[in-house]
Structures are given as C-alpha cells and as structure tokens.
Amino acid sequence: MPNRTLLIAGNWKMNNNVAEAAKLADELAQALPEVPAGVEVLVCPPTIDITTVHDRIQAAPIALGAQNVYWEAKGAFTGESSCDMLKSAGCTYCIIGHSERRDYFHETDESLEVREAGTYVEHVVNQVKAGLAGLEITCPKQVVVAYEPIWAIGTGKTATAEDAQEVCGAIRETLKEMFGEELANGIRVLYGGSAKPGNIAELVAKPDVDGALVGGASLKAADFASMVVKAGE
Ligand code: PGA
C-alpha cells in the first residue's frame, strides 16, 4: 500500500483576533515541539493572523496555510490576496473551495448542482472532477483533497470511518482517472467534519483517509495536539 504522510490540518475559520491567534500559535508550538513520524501538521488561520502565526510557529514543525486565495497575480481586486502574497508571508498551503465559501460566497459549481440528483458519491466525484479540471501536477504533494460532508461540519456529528472510507476511496479512484495511478496514490485525501481526538485514530486507520481537516477542535491547542499524536500512533 502507498505510504502517504498523514496531514492533520487546522482550519481556524473566522476565529481569533491577532492577540488570540498569537496565544494559540504559542500554545501549539509548545504542545508540538516535534510531531510523530509519518504525520505532517498544518494550521490555516484567518489572513489577518498569518504573519503573527508565522512568527510564532516558525521554529515548530508546523506548516502554515491560508483559507482563501485569488488567482490573479495583482491588481484592483479589493479584499483579495494573491498566491505570491501568501507565499511571501510564509504559507505553503491554501484551502480552496471550502463548502462555506461555496455556500456564503458563491464559489459554486453550478453545472454540477444540476446533477446532484444522483448519489452522494457521484456528487462528490463530480465536484472533484470539476474542481481539479485542467490542473497539471508533477508531484502528488501539490494537491490535497478534503472530503467534508456538510451535515458533519461543526455539528458534532462525524461520518463513520466506513462512510469516510467509502467516499475517500471513490475520490482516490477519480484522482487515478485524472492524474494516473502513481500520482493519485501519493495525493492525500482528508476527511473533515467534526473530526476530534476521540475519532481521529479510527478515521486515519482507513486506507484512503490520509488525515483530517479540523475546524472546531483545531481552536484548542490541547485537542489539536492530541489529534496529531493519536494520528501517529
Ligand atoms: P469542523 O469543521 O471540524 O468544525 O466540523 C471542519 C471544516 O469545515 O473544515
């Protein structure tokens, strides 16, 4: 079986002002002076907090990501940030197309909604095909796909590990069709939706679940650090 590095990614969403972000980042750096072999850790704070968090975690084995990016390089796009800006602030990852962006900020995939009448697996497969269409990758680490059933986000209801595997496995098959077996076998597919210390181990025990995108539980350093440790056990 391919040996993928697990990714435990914290999505802080719109939480933590600069002082609060600094505190949480310090707590995380303290709680995670090292991470288990085979596990990578990422935090995605709000854009306004990125520089502060970068300063606080730079000595820790924690990567930094943004929650949104605009595709143009520069110009008159009020309120947006470019890839270059995020990279220059220390980001190596960015969440793109989160379901909250789709719901509240019109990042829709309309042509697909028409087809939504099919099963949930088909729906997700179609979202992956549309979301990654035209993407050229040379290394599997360039893409991470997060499967998050919307009914599980922030609700405390987690999909069973079997349900997560069913959809993550279907995503892997789709990635194979799109990018070929070798690249697809190296791409991380995460589960998200009320992932927490109590369920992370069973989720990542599934063959196609390569970590988690963590909202609520990433706002408490102890919970998030515990997830990282449990993922590595
Ligand atoms: P949650 O959020 O862990 O709070 O359910 C996950 C996400 O939406 O990224």
GROMACS .gro file of C-alpha atoms and ligand atoms in nm:
model
  242
    1MET     CA    1   0.000   0.000   0.000
    2PRO     CA    2   0.132   0.350  -0.078
    3ASN     CA    3   0.297   0.512   0.217
    4ARG     CA    4   0.142   0.857   0.241
    5THR     CA    5   0.236   1.110   0.510
    6LEU     CA    6  -0.080   1.187   0.707
    7LEU     CA    7  -0.184   1.551   0.720
    8ILE     CA    8  -0.361   1.697   1.022
    9ALA     CA    9  -0.477   2.042   0.910
   10GLY     CA   10  -0.640   2.300   1.134
   11ASN     CA   11  -0.889   2.534   0.973
   12TRP     CA   12  -0.941   2.818   1.220
   13LYS     CA   13  -1.213   2.970   1.001
   14MET     CA   14  -1.308   3.325   1.116
   15ASN     CA   15  -1.183   3.282   1.472
   16ASN     CA   16  -0.908   3.455   1.672
   17ASN     CA   17  -0.800   3.817   1.655
   18VAL     CA   18  -0.427   3.885   1.634
   19ALA     CA   19  -0.365   3.854   2.009
   20GLU     CA   20  -0.573   3.538   2.032
   21ALA     CA   21  -0.400   3.391   1.729
   22ALA     CA   22  -0.059   3.462   1.883
   23LYS     CA   23  -0.166   3.285   2.202
   24LEU     CA   24  -0.299   2.979   2.023
   25ALA     CA   25   0.008   2.962   1.798
   26ASP     CA   26   0.238   2.978   2.103
   27GLU     CA   27   0.038   2.702   2.271
   28LEU     CA   28   0.061   2.486   1.959
   29ALA     CA   29   0.434   2.542   1.921
   30GLN     CA   30   0.475   2.439   2.284
   31ALA     CA   31   0.246   2.136   2.256
   32LEU     CA   32   0.409   2.016   1.933
   33PRO     CA   33   0.786   2.063   1.962
   34GLU     CA   34   0.801   1.755   1.743
   35VAL     CA   35   0.545   1.554   1.551
   36PRO     CA   36   0.523   1.178   1.513
   37ALA     CA   37   0.699   1.023   1.214
   38GLY     CA   38   0.460   0.994   0.922
   39VAL     CA   39   0.245   1.290   1.027
   40GLU     CA   40   0.252   1.646   0.892
   41VAL     CA   41   0.081   1.933   1.074
   42LEU     CA   42  -0.072   2.242   0.919
   43VAL     CA   43  -0.262   2.541   1.056
   44CYS     CA   44  -0.472   2.777   0.844
   45PRO     CA   45  -0.551   3.098   1.035
   46PRO     CA   46  -0.750   3.393   0.903
   47THR     CA   47  -0.545   3.606   0.662
   48ILE     CA   48  -0.504   3.890   0.912
   49ASP     CA   49  -0.333   3.649   1.157
   50ILE     CA   50  -0.097   3.478   0.913
   51THR     CA   51   0.213   3.689   0.977
   52THR     CA   52   0.173   3.667   1.353
   53VAL     CA   53   0.121   3.291   1.345
   54HIS     CA   54   0.417   3.252   1.111
   55ASP     CA   55   0.645   3.429   1.359
   56ARG     CA   56   0.521   3.214   1.646
   57ILE     CA   57   0.541   2.871   1.482
   58GLN     CA   58   0.845   2.909   1.263
   59ALA     CA   59   1.065   2.707   1.498
   60ALA     CA   60   0.799   2.435   1.532
   61PRO     CA   61   0.730   2.153   1.283
   62ILE     CA   62   0.402   2.315   1.183
   63ALA     CA   63   0.323   2.433   0.831
   64LEU     CA   64   0.120   2.744   0.760
   65GLY     CA   65  -0.168   2.783   0.518
   66ALA     CA   66  -0.431   3.036   0.417
   67GLN     CA   67  -0.806   2.984   0.391
   68ASN     CA   68  -0.858   3.154   0.058
   69VAL     CA   69  -0.664   3.299  -0.237
   70TYR     CA   70  -0.739   3.489  -0.553
   71TRP     CA   71  -0.597   3.360  -0.879
   72GLU     CA   72  -0.483   3.692  -1.030
   73ALA     CA   73  -0.124   3.797  -0.960
   74LYS     CA   74  -0.204   4.155  -0.858
   75GLY     CA   75  -0.430   4.448  -0.928
   76ALA     CA   76  -0.762   4.607  -0.845
   77PHE     CA   77  -0.926   4.322  -0.652
   78THR     CA   78  -1.027   4.480  -0.323
   79GLY     CA   79  -1.010   4.246  -0.029
   80GLU     CA   80  -0.824   3.966  -0.202
   81SER     CA   81  -0.476   3.813  -0.154
   82SER     CA   82  -0.259   3.659  -0.427
   83CYS     CA   83  -0.055   3.338  -0.417
   84ASP     CA   84   0.264   3.542  -0.409
   85MET     CA   85   0.142   3.743  -0.109
   86LEU     CA   86   0.053   3.431   0.084
   87LYS     CA   87   0.381   3.264  -0.005
   88SER     CA   88   0.579   3.571   0.096
   89ALA     CA   89   0.404   3.559   0.435
   90GLY     CA   90   0.518   3.200   0.488
   91CYS     CA   91   0.221   2.999   0.359
   92THR     CA   92   0.288   2.673   0.183
   93TYR     CA   93  -0.076   2.562   0.165
   94CYS     CA   94  -0.411   2.720   0.094
   95ILE     CA   95  -0.763   2.585   0.138
   96ILE     CA   96  -0.960   2.638  -0.183
   97GLY     CA   97  -1.332   2.591  -0.237
   98HIS     CA   98  -1.439   2.506   0.120
   99SER     CA   99  -1.811   2.439   0.139
  100GLU     CA  100  -1.858   2.757   0.346
  101ARG     CA  101  -1.703   2.959   0.061
  102ARG     CA  102  -1.940   2.783  -0.178
  103ASP     CA  103  -2.244   2.845   0.042
  104TYR     CA  104  -2.187   3.201   0.155
  105PHE     CA  105  -1.957   3.349  -0.109
  106HIS     CA  106  -2.097   3.199  -0.425
  107GLU     CA  107  -1.800   2.978  -0.511
  108THR     CA  108  -2.045   2.742  -0.669
  109ASP     CA  109  -2.010   2.461  -0.914
  110GLU     CA  110  -2.348   2.522  -1.069
  111SER     CA  111  -2.320   2.292  -1.364
  112LEU     CA  112  -2.284   2.015  -1.113
  113GLU     CA  113  -2.570   2.108  -0.888
  114VAL     CA  114  -2.796   2.011  -1.171
  115ARG     CA  115  -2.659   1.663  -1.146
  116GLU     CA  116  -2.694   1.647  -0.773
  117ALA     CA  117  -2.993   1.422  -0.801
  118GLY     CA  118  -2.752   1.129  -0.817
  119THR     CA  119  -2.596   0.965  -0.516
  120TYR     CA  120  -2.367   1.146  -0.275
  121VAL     CA  121  -2.066   0.953  -0.406
  122GLU     CA  122  -2.143   1.065  -0.761
  123HIS     CA  123  -2.192   1.419  -0.638
  124VAL     CA  124  -1.853   1.426  -0.467
  125VAL     CA  125  -1.681   1.261  -0.763
  126ASN     CA  126  -1.830   1.527  -0.991
  127GLN     CA  127  -1.712   1.803  -0.757
  128VAL     CA  128  -1.359   1.662  -0.764
  129LYS     CA  129  -1.365   1.641  -1.144
  130ALA     CA  130  -1.487   2.000  -1.179
  131GLY     CA  131  -1.264   2.138  -0.904
  132LEU     CA  132  -0.944   1.985  -1.037
  133ALA     CA  133  -1.022   2.004  -1.411
  134GLY     CA  134  -0.727   2.131  -1.612
  135LEU     CA  135  -0.488   2.110  -1.319
  136GLU     CA  136  -0.140   1.996  -1.415
  137ILE     CA  137   0.062   1.841  -1.137
  138THR     CA  138   0.403   1.683  -1.138
  139CYS     CA  139   0.423   1.591  -0.770
  140PRO     CA  140   0.143   1.444  -0.554
  141LYS     CA  141   0.221   1.683  -0.268
  142GLN     CA  142   0.091   1.971  -0.481
  143VAL     CA  143  -0.269   1.872  -0.411
  144VAL     CA  144  -0.463   1.763  -0.105
  145VAL     CA  145  -0.833   1.684  -0.136
  146ALA     CA  146  -1.060   1.720   0.168
  147TYR     CA  147  -1.390   1.535   0.179
  148GLU     CA  148  -1.626   1.708   0.420
  149PRO     CA  149  -1.992   1.601   0.434
  150ILE     CA  150  -2.170   1.931   0.501
  151TRP     CA  151  -2.400   1.779   0.760
  152ALA     CA  152  -2.094   1.687   0.967
  153ILE     CA  153  -1.926   2.031   0.967
  154GLY     CA  154  -1.944   2.196   1.307
  155THR     CA  155  -2.233   1.977   1.415
  156GLY     CA  156  -2.055   1.725   1.634
  157LYS     CA  157  -2.187   1.451   1.404
  158THR     CA  158  -1.897   1.268   1.243
  159ALA     CA  159  -1.927   1.034   0.948
  160THR     CA  160  -1.837   0.680   1.046
  161ALA     CA  161  -1.489   0.575   0.944
  162GLU     CA  162  -1.653   0.334   0.697
  163ASP     CA  163  -1.854   0.617   0.537
  164ALA     CA  164  -1.544   0.835   0.518
  165GLN     CA  165  -1.353   0.549   0.355
  166GLU     CA  166  -1.628   0.488   0.101
  167VAL     CA  167  -1.615   0.844  -0.030
  168CYS     CA  168  -1.239   0.895   0.011
  169GLY     CA  169  -1.186   0.570  -0.180
  170ALA     CA  170  -1.410   0.695  -0.461
  171ILE     CA  171  -1.213   1.021  -0.465
  172ARG     CA  172  -0.889   0.821  -0.499
  173GLU     CA  173  -1.034   0.632  -0.797
  174THR     CA  174  -1.131   0.963  -0.956
  175LEU     CA  175  -0.780   1.100  -0.898
  176LYS     CA  176  -0.639   0.790  -1.067
  177GLU     CA  177  -0.857   0.858  -1.373
  178MET     CA  178  -0.749   1.221  -1.380
  179PHE     CA  179  -0.380   1.204  -1.291
  180GLY     CA  180  -0.277   0.841  -1.329
  181GLU     CA  181  -0.222   0.578  -1.065
  182GLU     CA  182   0.119   0.684  -0.943
  183LEU     CA  183   0.034   1.048  -0.872
  184ALA     CA  184  -0.308   0.958  -0.733
  185ASN     CA  185  -0.154   0.712  -0.490
  186GLY     CA  186   0.055   0.993  -0.346
  187ILE     CA  187  -0.217   1.258  -0.315
  188ARG     CA  188  -0.353   1.298   0.039
  189VAL     CA  189  -0.730   1.267   0.076
  190LEU     CA  190  -0.853   1.407   0.408
  191TYR     CA  191  -1.177   1.368   0.597
  192GLY     CA  192  -1.335   1.673   0.761
  193GLY     CA  193  -1.648   1.728   0.967
  194SER     CA  194  -1.636   1.717   1.348
  195ALA     CA  195  -1.305   1.531   1.349
  196LYS     CA  196  -1.174   1.529   1.705
  197PRO     CA  197  -0.938   1.347   1.943
  198GLY     CA  198  -1.196   1.074   2.001
  199ASN     CA  199  -1.237   0.971   1.638
  200ILE     CA  200  -0.914   1.059   1.458
  201ALA     CA  201  -0.749   0.719   1.512
  202GLU     CA  202  -1.030   0.519   1.353
  203LEU     CA  203  -1.055   0.763   1.062
  204VAL     CA  204  -0.687   0.752   0.968
  205ALA     CA  205  -0.684   0.375   1.010
  206LYS     CA  206  -0.882   0.358   0.685
  207PRO     CA  207  -0.669   0.304   0.376
  208ASP     CA  208  -0.783   0.611   0.182
  209VAL     CA  209  -0.821   0.857   0.472
  210ASP     CA  210  -0.488   1.036   0.492
  211GLY     CA  211  -0.563   1.277   0.774
  212ALA     CA  212  -0.821   1.538   0.864
  213LEU     CA  213  -0.926   1.896   0.803
  214VAL     CA  214  -1.017   2.006   1.154
  215GLY     CA  215  -1.233   2.307   1.237
  216GLY     CA  216  -1.365   2.333   1.593
  217ALA     CA  217  -1.109   2.103   1.753
  218SER     CA  218  -0.821   2.299   1.598
  219LEU     CA  219  -0.906   2.601   1.814
  220LYS     CA  220  -0.790   2.427   2.131
  221ALA     CA  221  -0.418   2.353   2.132
  222ALA     CA  222  -0.453   2.050   2.359
  223ASP     CA  223  -0.721   1.890   2.139
  224PHE     CA  224  -0.536   1.958   1.816
  225ALA     CA  225  -0.204   1.834   1.954
  226SER     CA  226  -0.375   1.523   2.084
  227MET     CA  227  -0.515   1.455   1.736
  228VAL     CA  228  -0.167   1.481   1.588
  229VAL     CA  229  -0.031   1.235   1.844
  230LYS     CA  230  -0.320   0.991   1.802
  231ALA     CA  231  -0.289   1.004   1.423
  232GLY     CA  232   0.073   0.896   1.458
  233GLU     CA  233   0.009   0.601   1.690
  234PGA     P1  234  -1.540   2.109   1.197
  234PGA     O1  235  -1.503   2.184   1.062
  234PGA     O2  236  -1.423   2.023   1.235
  234PGA     O3  237  -1.568   2.217   1.296
  234PGA     O4  238  -1.662   2.025   1.169
  234PGA     C1  239  -1.429   2.123   0.961
  234PGA     C2  240  -1.413   2.215   0.842
  234PGA     O5  241  -1.514   2.269   0.794
  234PGA     O6  242  -1.302   2.234   0.790
   0.00000   0.00000   0.00000
